[in-house]
Short mmCIF file of C-alpha atoms in Angstrom, two decimals:
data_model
loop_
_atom_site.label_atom_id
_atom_site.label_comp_id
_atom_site.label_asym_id
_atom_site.label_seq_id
_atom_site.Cartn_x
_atom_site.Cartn_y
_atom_site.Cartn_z
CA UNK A 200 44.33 115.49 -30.28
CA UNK A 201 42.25 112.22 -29.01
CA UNK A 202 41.06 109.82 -31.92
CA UNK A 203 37.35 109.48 -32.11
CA UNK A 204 36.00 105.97 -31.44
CA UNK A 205 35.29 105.98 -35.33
CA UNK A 206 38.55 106.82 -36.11
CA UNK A 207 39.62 103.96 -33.64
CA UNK A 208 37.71 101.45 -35.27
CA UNK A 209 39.06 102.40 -38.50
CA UNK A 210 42.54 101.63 -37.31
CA UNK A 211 41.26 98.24 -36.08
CA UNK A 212 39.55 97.27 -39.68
CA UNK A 213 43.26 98.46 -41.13
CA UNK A 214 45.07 96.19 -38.81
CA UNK A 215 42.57 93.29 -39.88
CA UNK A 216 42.53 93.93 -43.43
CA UNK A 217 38.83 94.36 -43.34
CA UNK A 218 36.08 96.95 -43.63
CA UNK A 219 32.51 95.86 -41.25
CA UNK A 220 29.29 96.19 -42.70
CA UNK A 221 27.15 95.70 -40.03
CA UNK A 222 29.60 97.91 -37.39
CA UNK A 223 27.23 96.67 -34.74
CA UNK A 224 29.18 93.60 -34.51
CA UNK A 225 32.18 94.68 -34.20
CA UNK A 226 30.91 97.10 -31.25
CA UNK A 227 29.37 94.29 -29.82
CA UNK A 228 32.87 92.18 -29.94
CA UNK A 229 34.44 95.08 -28.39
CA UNK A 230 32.26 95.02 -25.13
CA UNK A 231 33.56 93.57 -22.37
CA UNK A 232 30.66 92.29 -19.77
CA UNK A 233 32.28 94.92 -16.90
CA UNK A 234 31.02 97.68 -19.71
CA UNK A 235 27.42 96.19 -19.85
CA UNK A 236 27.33 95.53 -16.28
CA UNK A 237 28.22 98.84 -15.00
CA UNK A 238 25.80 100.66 -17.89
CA UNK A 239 22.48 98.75 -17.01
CA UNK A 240 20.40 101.67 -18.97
CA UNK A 241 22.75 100.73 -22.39
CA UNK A 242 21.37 98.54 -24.91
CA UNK A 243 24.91 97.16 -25.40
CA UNK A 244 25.07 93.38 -25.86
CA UNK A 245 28.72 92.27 -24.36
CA UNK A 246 31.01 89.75 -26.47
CA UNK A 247 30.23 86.58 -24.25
CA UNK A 248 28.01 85.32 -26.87
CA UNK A 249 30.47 85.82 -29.81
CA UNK A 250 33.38 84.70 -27.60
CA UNK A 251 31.63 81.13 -27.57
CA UNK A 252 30.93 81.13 -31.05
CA UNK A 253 33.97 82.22 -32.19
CA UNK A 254 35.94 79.33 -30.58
CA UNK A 255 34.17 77.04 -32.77
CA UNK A 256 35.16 79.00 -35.70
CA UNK A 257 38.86 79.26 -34.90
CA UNK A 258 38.87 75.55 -33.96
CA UNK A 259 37.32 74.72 -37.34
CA UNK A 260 39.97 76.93 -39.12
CA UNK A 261 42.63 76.54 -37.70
CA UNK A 262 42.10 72.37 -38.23
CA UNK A 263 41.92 72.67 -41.65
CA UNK A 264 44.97 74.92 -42.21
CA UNK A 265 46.79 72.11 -39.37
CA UNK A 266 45.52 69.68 -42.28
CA UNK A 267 46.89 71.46 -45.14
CA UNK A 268 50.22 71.98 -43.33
CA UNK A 269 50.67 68.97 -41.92
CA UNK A 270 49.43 66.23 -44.19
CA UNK A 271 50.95 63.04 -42.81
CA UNK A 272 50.73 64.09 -38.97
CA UNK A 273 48.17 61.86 -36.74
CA UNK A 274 44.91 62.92 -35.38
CA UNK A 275 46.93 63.18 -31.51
CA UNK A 276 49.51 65.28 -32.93
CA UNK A 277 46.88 67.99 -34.75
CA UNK A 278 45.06 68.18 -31.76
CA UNK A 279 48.00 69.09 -29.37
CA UNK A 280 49.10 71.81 -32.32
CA UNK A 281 45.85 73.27 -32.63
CA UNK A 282 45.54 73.64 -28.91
CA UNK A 283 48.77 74.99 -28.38
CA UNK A 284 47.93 77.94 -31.29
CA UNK A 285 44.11 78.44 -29.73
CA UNK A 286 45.68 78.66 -25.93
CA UNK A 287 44.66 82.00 -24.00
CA UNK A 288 48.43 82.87 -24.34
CA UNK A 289 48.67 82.64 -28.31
CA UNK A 290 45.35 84.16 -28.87
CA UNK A 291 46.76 87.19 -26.05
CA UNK A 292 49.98 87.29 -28.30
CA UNK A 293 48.44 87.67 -31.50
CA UNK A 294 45.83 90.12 -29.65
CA UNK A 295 48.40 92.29 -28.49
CA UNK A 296 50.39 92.19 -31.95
CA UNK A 297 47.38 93.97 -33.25
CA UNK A 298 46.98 96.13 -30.50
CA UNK A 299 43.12 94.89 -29.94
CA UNK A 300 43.23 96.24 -25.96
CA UNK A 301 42.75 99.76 -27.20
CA UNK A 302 39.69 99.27 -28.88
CA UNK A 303 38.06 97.66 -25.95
CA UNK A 304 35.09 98.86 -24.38
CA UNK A 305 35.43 98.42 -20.13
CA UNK A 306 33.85 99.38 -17.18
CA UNK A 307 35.30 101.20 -15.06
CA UNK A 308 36.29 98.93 -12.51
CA UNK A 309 37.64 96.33 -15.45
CA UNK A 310 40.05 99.64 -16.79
CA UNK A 311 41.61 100.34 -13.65
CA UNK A 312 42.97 96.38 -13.03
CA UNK A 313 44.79 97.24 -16.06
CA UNK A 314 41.75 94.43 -18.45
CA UNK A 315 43.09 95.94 -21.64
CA UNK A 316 46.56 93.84 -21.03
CA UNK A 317 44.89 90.76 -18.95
CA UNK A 318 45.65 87.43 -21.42
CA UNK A 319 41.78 86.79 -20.38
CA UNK A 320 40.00 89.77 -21.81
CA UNK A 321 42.44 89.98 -24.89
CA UNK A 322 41.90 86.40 -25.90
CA UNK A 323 38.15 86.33 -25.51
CA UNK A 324 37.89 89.61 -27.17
CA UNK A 325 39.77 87.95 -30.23
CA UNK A 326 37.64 85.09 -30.37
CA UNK A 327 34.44 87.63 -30.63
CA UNK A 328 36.43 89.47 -33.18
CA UNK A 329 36.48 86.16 -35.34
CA UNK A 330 32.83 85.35 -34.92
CA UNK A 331 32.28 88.69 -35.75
CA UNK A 332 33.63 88.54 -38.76
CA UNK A 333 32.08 85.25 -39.54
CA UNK A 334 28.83 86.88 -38.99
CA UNK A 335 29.50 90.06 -40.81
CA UNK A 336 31.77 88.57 -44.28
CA UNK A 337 31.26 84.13 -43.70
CA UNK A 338 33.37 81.75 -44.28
CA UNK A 339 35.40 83.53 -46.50
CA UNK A 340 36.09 86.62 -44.49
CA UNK A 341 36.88 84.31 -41.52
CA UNK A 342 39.14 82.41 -43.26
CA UNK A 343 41.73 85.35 -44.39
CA UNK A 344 41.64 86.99 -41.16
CA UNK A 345 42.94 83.45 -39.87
CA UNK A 346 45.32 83.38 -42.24
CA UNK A 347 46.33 86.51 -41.63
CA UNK A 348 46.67 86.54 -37.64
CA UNK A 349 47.62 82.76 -37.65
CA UNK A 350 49.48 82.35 -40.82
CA UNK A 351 52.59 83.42 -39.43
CA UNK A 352 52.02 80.80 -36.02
CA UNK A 353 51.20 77.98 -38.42
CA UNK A 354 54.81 78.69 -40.51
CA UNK A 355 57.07 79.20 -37.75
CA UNK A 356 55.58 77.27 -34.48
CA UNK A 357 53.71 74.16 -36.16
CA UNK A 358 57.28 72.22 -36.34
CA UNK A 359 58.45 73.32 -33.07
CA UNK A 360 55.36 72.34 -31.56
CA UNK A 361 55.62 69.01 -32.83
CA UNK A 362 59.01 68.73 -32.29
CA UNK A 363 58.79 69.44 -28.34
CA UNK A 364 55.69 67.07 -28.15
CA UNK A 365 57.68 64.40 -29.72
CA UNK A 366 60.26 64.60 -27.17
CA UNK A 367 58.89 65.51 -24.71
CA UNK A 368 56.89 61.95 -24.51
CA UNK A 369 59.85 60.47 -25.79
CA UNK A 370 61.85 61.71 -22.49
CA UNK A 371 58.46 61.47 -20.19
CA UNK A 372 58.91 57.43 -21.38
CA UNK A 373 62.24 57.22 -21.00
CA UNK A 374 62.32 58.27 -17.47
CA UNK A 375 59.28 56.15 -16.45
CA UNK A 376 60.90 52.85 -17.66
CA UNK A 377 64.55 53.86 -17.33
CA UNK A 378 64.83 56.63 -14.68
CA UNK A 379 66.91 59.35 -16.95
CA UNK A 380 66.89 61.09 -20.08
CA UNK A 381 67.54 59.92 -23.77
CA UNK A 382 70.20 61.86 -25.54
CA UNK A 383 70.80 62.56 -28.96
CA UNK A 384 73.89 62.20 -31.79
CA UNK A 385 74.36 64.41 -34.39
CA UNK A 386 75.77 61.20 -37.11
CA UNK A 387 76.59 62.92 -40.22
CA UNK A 388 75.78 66.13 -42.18
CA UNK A 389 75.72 66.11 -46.02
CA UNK A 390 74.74 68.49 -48.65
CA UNK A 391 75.61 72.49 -49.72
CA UNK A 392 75.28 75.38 -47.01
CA UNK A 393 71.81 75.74 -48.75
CA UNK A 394 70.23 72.82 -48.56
CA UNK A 395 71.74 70.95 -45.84
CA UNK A 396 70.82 67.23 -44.65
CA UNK A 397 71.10 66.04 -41.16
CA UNK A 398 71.05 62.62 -39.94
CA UNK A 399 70.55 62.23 -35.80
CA UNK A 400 70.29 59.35 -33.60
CA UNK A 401 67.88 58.96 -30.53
CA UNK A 402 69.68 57.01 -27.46
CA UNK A 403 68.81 56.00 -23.88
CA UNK A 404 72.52 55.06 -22.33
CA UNK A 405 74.14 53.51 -24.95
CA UNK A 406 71.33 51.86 -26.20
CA UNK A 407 70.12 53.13 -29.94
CA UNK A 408 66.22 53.89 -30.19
CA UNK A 409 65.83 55.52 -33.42
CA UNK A 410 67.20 57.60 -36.16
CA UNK A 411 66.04 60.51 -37.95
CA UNK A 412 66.51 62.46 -41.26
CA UNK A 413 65.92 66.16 -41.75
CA UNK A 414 66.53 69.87 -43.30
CA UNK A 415 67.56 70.66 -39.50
CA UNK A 416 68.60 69.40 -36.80
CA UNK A 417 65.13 69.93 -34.91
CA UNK A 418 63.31 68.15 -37.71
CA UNK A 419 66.11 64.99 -37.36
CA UNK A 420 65.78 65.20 -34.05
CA UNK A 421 61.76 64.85 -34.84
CA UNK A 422 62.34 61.98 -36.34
CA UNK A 423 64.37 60.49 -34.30
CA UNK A 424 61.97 60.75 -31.11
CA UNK A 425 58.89 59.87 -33.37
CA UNK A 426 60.65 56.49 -34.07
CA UNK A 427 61.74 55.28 -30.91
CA UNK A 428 58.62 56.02 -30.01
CA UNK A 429 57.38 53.56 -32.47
CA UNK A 430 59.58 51.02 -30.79
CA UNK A 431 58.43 51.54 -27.63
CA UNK A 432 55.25 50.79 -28.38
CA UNK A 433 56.24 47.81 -30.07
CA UNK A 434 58.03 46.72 -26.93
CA UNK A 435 54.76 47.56 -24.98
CA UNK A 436 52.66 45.45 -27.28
CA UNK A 437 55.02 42.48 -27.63
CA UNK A 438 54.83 42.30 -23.47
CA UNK A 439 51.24 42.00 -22.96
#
């Protein structure tokens, strides 16, 4: 037996851990433009609107939980982690974890190229979702849906995005004074199983850059890249 849409919508307040007031908004972040288009006689407003407002929401929450996680990481660094969790193919991820394609409205056209799976359509439809739940519960309601769908992104991603943009500059520098890649040393490991330290040197050749401390090896390794790229730009500075 098919669900009814209300019964649909039901399962999509369950997933988000809350209940709409005014259902019209959700409805209206549900509706793709291919919907409204190809129903001219509907009064149906598609999720454009909340799509652009809800950017601006996410961008303001997720910044402040980047704050709260990372206290002592520089302005460059949040903004490279917040774009990497707002990208088209994190908001598609967390789209699909909830199964949001289901609950889309489409045109026909839109259905048939398979939108309800297209990165696009999922991660614009979860930005209207967010604005719509601004609009519908503020601040408040906005902020533990975030915490709820991001949460998880913020715990397990925020070091591993830092760590890769460390390094990566680190080698992107490396190879544009030296031609080839830095390397790292794994110097000593001290402490219990349980609460483990590791100590890891940066190197280009034999030549030592920097040295890191950390819980794991990708946090040493952190480290390690984020000071010798202090000393590069010392090196830069001292030759102009």
């Amino acid at each position: 037996m098919q669900m009814s849409r209300e019964e649909l919508l039901k399962g999509l307040e369950e997933a988000l851990d809350y209940r709409f007031t005014k259902r019209e908004v959700l409805l209206e972040a549900l509706t793709h433009r291919s919907f409204v288009n190809e129903l001219r006689e509907t009064d149906s407003r598609d999720n454009q609107r909340l799509e652009f407002f809800g950017d601006a929401v996410l961008g303001l929450l997720v910044s402040r939980r980047l704050l709260e996680r990372f206290p002592s990481t520089g302005e460059g660094d949040l903004s490279r982690l917040r774009a990497a969790l707002v990208d088209e193919a994190a908001l598609a991820q967390i789209a699909e974890k909830i199964q949001l394609g289901k609950y889309l409205l489409l045109g026909r056209g839109e259905e048939k190229t398979g939108g309800r799976k297209k990165k696009s359509v999922l991660s614009d439809a979860l930005e209207a979702l967010v604005a719509a739940v601004y609009l519908d519960g503020g601040i408040p309601a906005a902020e533990r849906l975030v915490d709820l769908l991001f949460g998880p992104l913020l715990e397990t991603s925020g070091i591993d995005a830092v760590d890769r943009d460390y390094k990566t500059r680190f080698q992107e520098l490396c190879h544009a004074r030296h031609g080839k890649s830095p390397h790292y040393v794994l110097e000593e490991v001290s402490g219990p199983d349980h609460d483990r330290l590791f100590v890891i040197t940066a190197h280009i050749g034999e030549t030592f850059l920097g040295k890191g401390v950390g819980k794991s090896k990708k946090i040493a390794e952190q480290a390690a890249a984020k000071e010798a790229l202090g000393r590069f730009e010392e090196m830069e500075k001292s030759e102009t």
